[in-house]
Coordinates of C-alpha atoms and ligand atoms in Angstrom, one line a residue:
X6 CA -42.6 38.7 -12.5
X7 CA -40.2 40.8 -14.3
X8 CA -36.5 39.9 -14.0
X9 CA -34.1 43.2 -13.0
X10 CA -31.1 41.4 -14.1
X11 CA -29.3 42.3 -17.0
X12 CA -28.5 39.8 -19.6
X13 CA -25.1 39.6 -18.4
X14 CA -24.4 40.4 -15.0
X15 CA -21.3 41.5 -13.1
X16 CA -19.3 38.4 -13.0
X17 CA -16.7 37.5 -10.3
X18 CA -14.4 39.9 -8.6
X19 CA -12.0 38.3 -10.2
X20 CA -11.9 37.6 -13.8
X21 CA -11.5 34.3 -13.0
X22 CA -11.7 31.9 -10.4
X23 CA -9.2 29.2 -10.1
X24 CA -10.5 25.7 -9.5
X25 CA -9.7 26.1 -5.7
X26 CA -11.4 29.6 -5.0
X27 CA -14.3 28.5 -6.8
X28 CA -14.9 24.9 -4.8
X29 CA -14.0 27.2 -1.4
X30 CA -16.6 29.4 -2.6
X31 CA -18.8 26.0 -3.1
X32 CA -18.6 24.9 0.2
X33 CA -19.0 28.3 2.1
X34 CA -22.6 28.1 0.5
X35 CA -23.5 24.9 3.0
X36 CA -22.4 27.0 6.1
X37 CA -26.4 27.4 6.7
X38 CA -27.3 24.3 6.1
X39 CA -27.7 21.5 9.0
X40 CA -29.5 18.1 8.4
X41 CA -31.6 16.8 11.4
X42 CA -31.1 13.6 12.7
X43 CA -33.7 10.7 12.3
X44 CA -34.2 7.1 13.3
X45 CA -34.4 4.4 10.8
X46 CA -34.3 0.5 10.9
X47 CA -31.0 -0.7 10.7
X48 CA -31.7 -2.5 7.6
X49 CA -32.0 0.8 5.7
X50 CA -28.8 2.4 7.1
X51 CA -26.4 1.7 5.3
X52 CA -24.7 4.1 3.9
X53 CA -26.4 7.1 6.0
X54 CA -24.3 9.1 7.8
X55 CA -24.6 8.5 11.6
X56 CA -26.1 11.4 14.4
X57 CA -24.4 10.4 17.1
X58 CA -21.7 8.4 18.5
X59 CA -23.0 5.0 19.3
X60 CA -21.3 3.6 22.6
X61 CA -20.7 -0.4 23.0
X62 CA -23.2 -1.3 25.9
X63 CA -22.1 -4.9 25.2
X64 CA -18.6 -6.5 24.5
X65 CA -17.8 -8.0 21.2
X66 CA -17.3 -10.4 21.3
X67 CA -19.7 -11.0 24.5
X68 CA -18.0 -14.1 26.0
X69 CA -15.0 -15.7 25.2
X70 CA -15.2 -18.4 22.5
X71 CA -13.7 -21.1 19.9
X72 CA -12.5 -19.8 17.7
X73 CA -11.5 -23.3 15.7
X74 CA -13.7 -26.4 16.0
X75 CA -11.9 -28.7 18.5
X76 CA -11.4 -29.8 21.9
X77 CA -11.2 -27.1 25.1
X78 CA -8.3 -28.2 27.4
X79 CA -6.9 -26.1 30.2
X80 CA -3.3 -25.9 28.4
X81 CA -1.7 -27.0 31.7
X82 CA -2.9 -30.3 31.1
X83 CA -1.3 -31.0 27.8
X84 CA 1.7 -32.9 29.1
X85 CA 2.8 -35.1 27.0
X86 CA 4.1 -38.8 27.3
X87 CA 7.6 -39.5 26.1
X88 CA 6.2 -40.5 22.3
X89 CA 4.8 -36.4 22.3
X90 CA 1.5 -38.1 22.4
X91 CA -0.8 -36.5 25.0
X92 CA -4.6 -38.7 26.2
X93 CA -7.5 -36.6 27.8
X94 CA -10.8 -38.3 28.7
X95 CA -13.7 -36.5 27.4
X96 CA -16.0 -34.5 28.8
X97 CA -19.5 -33.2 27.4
X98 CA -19.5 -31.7 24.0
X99 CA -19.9 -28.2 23.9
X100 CA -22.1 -26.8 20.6
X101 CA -22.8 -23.0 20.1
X102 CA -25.3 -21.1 21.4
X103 CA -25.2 -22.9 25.0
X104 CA -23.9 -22.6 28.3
X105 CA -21.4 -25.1 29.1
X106 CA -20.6 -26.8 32.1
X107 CA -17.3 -26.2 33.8
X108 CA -14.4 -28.1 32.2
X109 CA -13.6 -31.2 34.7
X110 CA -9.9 -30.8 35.4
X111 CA -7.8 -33.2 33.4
X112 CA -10.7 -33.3 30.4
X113 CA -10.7 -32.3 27.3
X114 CA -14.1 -31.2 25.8
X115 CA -15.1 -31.0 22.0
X116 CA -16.1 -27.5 21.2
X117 CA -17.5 -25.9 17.8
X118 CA -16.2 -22.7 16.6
X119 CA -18.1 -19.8 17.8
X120 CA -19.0 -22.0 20.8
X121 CA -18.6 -20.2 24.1
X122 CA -15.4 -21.8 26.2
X123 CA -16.0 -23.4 29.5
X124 CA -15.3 -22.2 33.2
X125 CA -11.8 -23.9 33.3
X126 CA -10.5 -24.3 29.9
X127 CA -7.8 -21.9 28.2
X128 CA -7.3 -23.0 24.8
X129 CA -8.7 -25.5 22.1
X130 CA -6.7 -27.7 20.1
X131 CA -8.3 -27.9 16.6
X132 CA -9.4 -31.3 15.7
X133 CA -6.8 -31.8 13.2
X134 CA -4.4 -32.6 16.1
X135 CA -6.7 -35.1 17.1
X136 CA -5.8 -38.7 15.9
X137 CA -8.0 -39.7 13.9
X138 CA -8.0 -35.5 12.9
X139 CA -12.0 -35.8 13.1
X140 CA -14.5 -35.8 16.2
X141 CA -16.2 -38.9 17.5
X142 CA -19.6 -39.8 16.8
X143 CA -21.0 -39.4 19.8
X144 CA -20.2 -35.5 19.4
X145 CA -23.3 -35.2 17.7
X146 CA -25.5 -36.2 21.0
X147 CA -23.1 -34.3 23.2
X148 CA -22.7 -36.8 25.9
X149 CA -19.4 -38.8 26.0
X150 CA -19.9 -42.6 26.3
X151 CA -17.9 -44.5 29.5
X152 CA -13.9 -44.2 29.1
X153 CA -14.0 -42.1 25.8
X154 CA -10.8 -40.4 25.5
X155 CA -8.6 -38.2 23.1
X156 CA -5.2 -38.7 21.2
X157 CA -3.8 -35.8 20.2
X158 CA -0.6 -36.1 17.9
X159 CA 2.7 -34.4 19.6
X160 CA 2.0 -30.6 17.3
X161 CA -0.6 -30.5 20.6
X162 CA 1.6 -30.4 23.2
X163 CA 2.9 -26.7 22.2
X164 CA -0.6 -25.5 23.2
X165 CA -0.3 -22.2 25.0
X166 CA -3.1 -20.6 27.3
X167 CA -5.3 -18.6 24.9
X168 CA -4.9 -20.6 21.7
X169 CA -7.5 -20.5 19.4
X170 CA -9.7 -18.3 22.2
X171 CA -11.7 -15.3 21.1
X172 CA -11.5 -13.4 24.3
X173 CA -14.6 -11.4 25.5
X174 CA -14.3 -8.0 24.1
X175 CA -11.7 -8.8 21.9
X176 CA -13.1 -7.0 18.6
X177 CA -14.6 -4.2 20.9
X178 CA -14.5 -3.5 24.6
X179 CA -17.9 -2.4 26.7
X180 CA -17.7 1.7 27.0
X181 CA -15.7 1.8 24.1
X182 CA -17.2 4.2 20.7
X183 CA -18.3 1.6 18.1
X184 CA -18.8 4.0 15.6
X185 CA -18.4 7.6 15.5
X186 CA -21.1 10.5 14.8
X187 CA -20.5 11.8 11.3
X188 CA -19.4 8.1 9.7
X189 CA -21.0 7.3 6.8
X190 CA -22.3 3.7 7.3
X191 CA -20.2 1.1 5.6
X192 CA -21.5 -2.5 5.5
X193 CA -19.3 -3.4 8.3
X194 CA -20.4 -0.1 10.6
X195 CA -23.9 -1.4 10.1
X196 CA -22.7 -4.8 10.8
X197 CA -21.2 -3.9 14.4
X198 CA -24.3 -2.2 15.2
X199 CA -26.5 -4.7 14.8
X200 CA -23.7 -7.2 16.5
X201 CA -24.7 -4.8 19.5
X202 CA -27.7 -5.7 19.4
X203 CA -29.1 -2.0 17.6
X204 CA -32.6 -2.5 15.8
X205 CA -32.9 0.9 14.6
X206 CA -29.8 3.7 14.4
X207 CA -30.3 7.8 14.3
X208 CA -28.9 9.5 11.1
X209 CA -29.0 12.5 9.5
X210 CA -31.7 13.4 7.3
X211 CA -30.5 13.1 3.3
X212 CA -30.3 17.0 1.7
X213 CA -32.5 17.8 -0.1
X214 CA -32.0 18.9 -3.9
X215 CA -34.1 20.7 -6.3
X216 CA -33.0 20.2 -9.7
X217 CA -33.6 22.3 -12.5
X218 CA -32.5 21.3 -16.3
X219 CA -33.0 24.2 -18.5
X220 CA -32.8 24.5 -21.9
X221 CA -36.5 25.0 -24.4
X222 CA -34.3 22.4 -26.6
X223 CA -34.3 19.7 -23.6
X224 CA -36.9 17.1 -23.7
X225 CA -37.7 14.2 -21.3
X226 CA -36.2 10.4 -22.4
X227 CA -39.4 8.9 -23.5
X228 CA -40.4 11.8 -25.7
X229 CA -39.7 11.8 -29.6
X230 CA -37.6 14.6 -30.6
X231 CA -38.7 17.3 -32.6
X232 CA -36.4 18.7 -35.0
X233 CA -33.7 20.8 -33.0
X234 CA -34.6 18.9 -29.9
X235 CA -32.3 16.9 -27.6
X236 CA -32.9 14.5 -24.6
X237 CA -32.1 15.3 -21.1
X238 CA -29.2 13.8 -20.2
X239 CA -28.1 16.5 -17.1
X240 CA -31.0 15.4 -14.6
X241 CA -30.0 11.4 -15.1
X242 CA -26.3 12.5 -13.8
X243 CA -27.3 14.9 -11.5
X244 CA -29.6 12.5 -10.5
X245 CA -27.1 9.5 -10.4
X246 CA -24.4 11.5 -8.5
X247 CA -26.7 12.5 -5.6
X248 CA -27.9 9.3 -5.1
X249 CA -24.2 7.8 -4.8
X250 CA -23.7 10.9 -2.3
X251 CA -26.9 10.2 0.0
X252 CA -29.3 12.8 -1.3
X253 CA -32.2 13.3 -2.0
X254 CA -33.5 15.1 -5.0
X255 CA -36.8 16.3 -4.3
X256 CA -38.0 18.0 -7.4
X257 CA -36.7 17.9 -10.5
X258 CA -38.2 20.2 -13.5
X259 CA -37.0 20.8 -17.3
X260 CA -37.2 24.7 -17.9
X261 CA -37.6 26.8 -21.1
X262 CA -35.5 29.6 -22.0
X263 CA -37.7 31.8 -19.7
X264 CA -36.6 33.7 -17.3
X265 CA -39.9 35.1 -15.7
X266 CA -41.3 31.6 -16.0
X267 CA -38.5 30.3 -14.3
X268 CA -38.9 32.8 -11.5
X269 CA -42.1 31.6 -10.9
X270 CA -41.2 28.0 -10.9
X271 CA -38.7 28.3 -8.7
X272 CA -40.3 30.7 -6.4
X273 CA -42.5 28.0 -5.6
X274 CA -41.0 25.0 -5.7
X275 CA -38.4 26.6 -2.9
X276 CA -41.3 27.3 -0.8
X277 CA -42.9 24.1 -1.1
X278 CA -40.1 22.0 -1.5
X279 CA -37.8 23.2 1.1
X280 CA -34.8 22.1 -0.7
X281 CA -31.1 22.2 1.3
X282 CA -29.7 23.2 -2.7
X283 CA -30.9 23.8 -5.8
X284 CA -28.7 22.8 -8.5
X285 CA -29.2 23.8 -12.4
X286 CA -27.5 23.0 -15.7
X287 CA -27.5 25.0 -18.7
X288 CA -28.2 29.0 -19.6
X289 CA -25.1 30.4 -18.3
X290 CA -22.5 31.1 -20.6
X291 CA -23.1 34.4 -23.1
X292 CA -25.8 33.7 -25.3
X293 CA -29.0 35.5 -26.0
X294 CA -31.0 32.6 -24.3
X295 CA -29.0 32.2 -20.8
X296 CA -32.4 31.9 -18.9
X297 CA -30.5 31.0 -15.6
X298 CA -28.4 33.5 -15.4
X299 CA -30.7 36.4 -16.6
X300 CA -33.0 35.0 -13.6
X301 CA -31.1 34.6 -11.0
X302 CA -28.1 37.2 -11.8
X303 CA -29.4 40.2 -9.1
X304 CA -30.5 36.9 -6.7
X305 CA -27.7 36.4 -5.0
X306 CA -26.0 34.2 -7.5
X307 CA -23.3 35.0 -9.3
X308 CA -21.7 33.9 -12.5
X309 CA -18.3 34.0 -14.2
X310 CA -15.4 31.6 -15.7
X311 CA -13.6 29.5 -13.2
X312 CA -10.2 28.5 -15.5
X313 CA -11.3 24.5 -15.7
X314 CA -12.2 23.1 -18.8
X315 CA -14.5 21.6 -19.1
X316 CA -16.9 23.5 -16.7
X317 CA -15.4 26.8 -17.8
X318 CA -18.7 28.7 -17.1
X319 CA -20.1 28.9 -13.2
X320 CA -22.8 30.1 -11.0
X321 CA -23.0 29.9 -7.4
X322 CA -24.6 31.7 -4.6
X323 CA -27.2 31.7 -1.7
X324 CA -30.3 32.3 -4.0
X325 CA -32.4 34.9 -2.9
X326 CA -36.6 34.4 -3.7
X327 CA -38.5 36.1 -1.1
X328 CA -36.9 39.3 -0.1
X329 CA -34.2 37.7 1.7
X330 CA -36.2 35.2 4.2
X331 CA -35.4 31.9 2.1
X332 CA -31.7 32.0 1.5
X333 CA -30.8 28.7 -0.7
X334 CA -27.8 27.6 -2.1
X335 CA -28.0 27.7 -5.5
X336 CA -24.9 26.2 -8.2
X337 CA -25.3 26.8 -11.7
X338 CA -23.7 24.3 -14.0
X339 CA -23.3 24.3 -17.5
X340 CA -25.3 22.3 -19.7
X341 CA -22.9 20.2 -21.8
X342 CA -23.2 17.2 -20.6
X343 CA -19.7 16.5 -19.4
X344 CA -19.4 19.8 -18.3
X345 CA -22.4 19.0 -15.6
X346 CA -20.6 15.9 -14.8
X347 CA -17.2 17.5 -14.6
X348 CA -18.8 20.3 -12.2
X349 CA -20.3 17.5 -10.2
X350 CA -17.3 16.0 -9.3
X351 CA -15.1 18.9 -8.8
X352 CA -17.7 21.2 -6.9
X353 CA -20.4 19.6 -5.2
X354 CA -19.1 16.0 -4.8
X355 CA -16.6 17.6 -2.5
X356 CA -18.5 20.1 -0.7
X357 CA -21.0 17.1 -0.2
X358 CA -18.6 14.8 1.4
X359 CA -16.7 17.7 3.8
X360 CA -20.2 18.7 5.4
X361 CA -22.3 15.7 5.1
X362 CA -20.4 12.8 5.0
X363 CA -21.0 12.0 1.6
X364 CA -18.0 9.2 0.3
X365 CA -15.2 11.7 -1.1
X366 CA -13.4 10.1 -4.6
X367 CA -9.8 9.0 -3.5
X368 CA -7.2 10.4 -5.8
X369 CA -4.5 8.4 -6.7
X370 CA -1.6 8.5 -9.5
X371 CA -1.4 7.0 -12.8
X372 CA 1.2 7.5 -15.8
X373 CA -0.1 8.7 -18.9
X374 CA -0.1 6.3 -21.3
X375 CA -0.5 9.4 -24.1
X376 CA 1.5 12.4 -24.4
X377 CA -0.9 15.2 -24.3
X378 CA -0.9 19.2 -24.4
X379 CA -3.4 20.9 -21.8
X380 CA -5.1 23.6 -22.5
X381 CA -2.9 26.9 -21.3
X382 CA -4.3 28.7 -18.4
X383 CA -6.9 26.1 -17.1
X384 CA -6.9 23.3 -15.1
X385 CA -8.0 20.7 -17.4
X386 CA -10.0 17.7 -16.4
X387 CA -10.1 14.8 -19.4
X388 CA -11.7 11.9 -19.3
X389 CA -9.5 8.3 -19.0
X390 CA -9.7 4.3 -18.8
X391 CA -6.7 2.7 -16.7
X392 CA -4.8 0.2 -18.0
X393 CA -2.5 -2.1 -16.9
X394 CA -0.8 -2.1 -13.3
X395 CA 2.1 -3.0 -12.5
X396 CA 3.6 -3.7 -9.7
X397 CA 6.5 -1.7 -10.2
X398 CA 5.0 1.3 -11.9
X399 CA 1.4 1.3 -10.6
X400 CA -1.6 1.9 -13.3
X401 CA -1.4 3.7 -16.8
X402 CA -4.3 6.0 -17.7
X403 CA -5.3 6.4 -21.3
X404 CA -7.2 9.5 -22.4
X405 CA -10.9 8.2 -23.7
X406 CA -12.7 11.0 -26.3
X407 CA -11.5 14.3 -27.1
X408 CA -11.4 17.8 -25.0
X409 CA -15.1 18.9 -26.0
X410 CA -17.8 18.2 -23.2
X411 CA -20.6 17.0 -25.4
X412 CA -18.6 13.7 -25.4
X413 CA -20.5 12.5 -22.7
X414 CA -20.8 8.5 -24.6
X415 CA -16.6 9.2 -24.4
X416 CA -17.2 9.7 -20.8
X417 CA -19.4 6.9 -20.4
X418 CA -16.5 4.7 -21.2
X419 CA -14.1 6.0 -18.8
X420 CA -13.2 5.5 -15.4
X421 CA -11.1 8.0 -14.1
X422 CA -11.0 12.0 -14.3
X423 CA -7.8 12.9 -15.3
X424 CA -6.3 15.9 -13.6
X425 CA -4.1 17.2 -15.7
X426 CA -1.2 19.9 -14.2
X427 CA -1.9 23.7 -14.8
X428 CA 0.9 24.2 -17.6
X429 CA 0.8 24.8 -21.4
X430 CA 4.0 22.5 -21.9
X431 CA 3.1 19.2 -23.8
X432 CA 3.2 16.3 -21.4
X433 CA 5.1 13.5 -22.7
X434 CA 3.8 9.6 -22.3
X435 CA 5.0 8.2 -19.0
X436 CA 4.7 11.0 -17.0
X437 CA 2.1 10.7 -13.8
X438 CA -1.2 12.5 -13.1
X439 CA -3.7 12.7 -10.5
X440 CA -6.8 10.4 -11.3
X441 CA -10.3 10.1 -9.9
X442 CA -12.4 7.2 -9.9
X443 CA -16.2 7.9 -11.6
X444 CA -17.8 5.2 -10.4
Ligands
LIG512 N1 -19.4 32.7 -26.9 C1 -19.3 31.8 -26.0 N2 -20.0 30.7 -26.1 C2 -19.8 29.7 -25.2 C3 -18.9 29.8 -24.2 C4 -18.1 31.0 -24.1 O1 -17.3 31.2 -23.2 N3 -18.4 32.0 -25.0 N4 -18.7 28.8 -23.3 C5 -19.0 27.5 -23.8 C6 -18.9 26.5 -22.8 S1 -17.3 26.1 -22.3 C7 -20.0 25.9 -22.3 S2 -19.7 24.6 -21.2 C8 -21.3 26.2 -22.7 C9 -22.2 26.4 -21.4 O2 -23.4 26.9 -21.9 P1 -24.6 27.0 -21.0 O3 -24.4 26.6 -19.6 O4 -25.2 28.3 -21.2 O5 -25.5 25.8 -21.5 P2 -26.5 25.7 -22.7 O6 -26.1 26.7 -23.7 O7 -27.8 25.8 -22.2 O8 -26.2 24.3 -23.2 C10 -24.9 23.9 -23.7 C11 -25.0 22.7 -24.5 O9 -25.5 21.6 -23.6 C12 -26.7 21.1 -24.1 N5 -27.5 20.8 -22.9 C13 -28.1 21.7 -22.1 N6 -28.8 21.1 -21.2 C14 -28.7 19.8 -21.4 C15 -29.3 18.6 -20.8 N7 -30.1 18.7 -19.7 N8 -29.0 17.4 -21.3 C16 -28.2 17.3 -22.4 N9 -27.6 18.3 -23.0 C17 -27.9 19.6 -22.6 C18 -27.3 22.2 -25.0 O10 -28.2 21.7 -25.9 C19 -26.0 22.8 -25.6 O11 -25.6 22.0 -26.6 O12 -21.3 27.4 -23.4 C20 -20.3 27.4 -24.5 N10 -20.6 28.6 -25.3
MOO513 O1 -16.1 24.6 -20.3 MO1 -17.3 24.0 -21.3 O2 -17.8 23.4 -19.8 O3 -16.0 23.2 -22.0 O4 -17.8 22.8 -22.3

């Protein structure tokens, strides 16, 4: 297989895109792209993205219970003597996970938190207004010997109806939505579920990536490097950022500078693999050697500068293999290493979490704790370690490594993204920037 594409095809319409136009453009590739829903085990949901609205077919919590350990009194009864002092005779104790008798009038029963309230009572009086503050002995056995009675101290006799009791459906009422279709599952979504009672939940499917690192200089970790040769560090990102997003990446290959081979390659692994996306890193920018983009250039990708540095250099488009019949979305990234990771973040991070629920980085303000100059003309994204918050001024955010995106170890150290503002004036210490977390 031949490629028809020049060595440098027609970039953008525009000269270049703007950080915006190009993540728009991004996300407009997933329009095709719809993930079936499955069934899974609860105990491997988490952090899937739920099918459908699940609707609570029991109350949370399903009967009304203690919500301290203590004794169940119907409030009412709580008058005190003139000392504030207030005797109950006992009646049976009530543990959890049975169902009690109805509270005798005029009784006071020991309950344990979580244990469901009586037919009768309206409140619980912790123990700790008990005198002595702990329960009897007897508790234990659950039946109270002849004449046992209860001193509580006068703090008691304020008891109002409902004190200390979890009502029935107090956390979440029958009919009501427990959790809505599109949420990505948190540990406490997947903890109401299975408080419903759900052995098994429907999700969407992960999406499915291909990933291609090209590059004849790339080797796999594990290999010794030839002269000229460097490890691949692009898949190991690529690879760690899906994962934290909920994908899967079904194939991943390391391609030579070849453009028919990687025709070939990809040709098939589309057709077998079925991926949702193929993402790439490296051969784009305007070398000799730019084996991605002197494949794919007349396939519906396209390449050009998108005015962000680092990830200057950008390919995107539904990726043509078969005449048309398998359109794929296809984003080109370039092959410095923070430049991948950058491109990540900014392109397909986002367009991940607006159409498949993948978590979205919150973006928050720190102060600079530098002055620095962007780079004129591009939205620049530098790498930073917060330090310090406080309370009055929120975090700082120092810059960690230099502007040059092979400073991935730099990177490594970091844990924002630093968003700096679109201006070629020098940005004195102090002033505040968006951040990102890279977690
Ligand atoms: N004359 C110009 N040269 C370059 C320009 C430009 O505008 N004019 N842009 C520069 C910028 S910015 C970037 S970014 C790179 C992008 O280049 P490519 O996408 O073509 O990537 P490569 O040339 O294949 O590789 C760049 C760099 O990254 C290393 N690399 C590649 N793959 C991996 C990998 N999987 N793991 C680790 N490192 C990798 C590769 O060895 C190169 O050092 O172009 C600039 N040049
Ligand atoms: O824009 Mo390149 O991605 O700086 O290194």
């Amino acid at each position: 297989m031949t490629p028809d594409a020049p060595a440098d095809p027609d970039p953008w319409p525009h000269a270049a895109r703007t950080v915006a136009q190009h993540a728009a453009a991004v996300l407009a590739l997933f329009d095709g792209v719809t993930l079936d829903a499955q069934t899974v085990p609860l105990a491997e949901a988490g952090g899937r993205v739920l099918a459908d609205d699940v609707v609570a077919d029991l109350a949370l919590p399903p009967f009304a219970n203690a919500q301290m350990d203590g004794y169940a009194v119907r409030a009412a009864d709580l008058t005190p003597a003139p000392d504030g002092v207030v005797i109950l005779p006992l009646a049976a104790a009530v543990p959890a996970g049975v169902a009690p008798s109805p509270l005798p009038p005029g009784t006071a029963a020991p309950i344990m938190t979580g244990a469901m309230i009586p037919d009768g009572a309206d409140a619980v009086v912790p123990v700790e207004e008990s005198d002595p503050d702990r329960f009897p002995d007897w508790v234990g056995d659950g039946q109270p010997p002849a004449g046992a009675r209860v001193r509580f101290i006068a703090a008691a006799a304020s008891t109002a109806t409902g004190r200390f009791v979890r009502p029935a459906g107090s956390d979440l009422a029958v009919g009501a939505t427990a959790v809505t279709a599109g949420t990505r599952l948190t540990p406490a979504a997947v903890g109401v579920l299975a408080a419903l009672g759900r052995p098994d939940v429907t999700v969407r499917r992960p999406l499915r990536v291909l990933l291609y690192s090209t590059g004849t200089e790339v080797v796999d970790p594990g290999t010794a490097l030839l002269p000229g040769q460097i490890h691949d560090a692009n898949s190991a990102i690529l690879r760690a950022a899906l994962s934290a997003c909920g994908a899967d990446v079904v194939t991943a290959r390391l391609v030579a500078d070849d453009p028919d081979a990687l025709l070939t390659t990809l040709a098939a692994d589309v057709r077998q693999a079925a991926p949702d996306v193929v993402v790439s890193s490296g051969g784009i920018s305007r070398g000799a050697f730019e084996v991605v983009k002197q494949a794919l250039g007349r396939r519906g990708v396209a390449f050009g500068p998108v005015a962000m540095q680092p990830g200057g250099p950008q390919g995107a488009g539904l990726l043509d293999v078969d005449g048309g019949s398998l359109p794929v979305p296809f984003l080109a990234f370039p092959g410095n290493p923070v430049s991948t990771l950058v491109s990540t973040e900014m392109f397909l991070r986002p367009a991940l979490a607006a159409r498949f629920g993948a978590p979205a980085r919150p973006r928050f303000r720190a102060r600079l704790a530098e002055p620095v100059t962007p780079l004129p003309g591009k939205q620049q994204i530098r790498r930073g370690v917060l330090v310090g918050d406080s309370a009055d001024e929120g975090p700082s955010v120092r810059l960690s490594g230099g502007t040059s995106s092979h400073l991935l170890h730099a990177a490594a150290t970091a844990d924002v993204l630093v968003h700096l503002p679109l201006t070629a004036r020098p940005l004195p210490a102090g002033i505040e920037v968006t951040v990102t977390p890279l977690d």
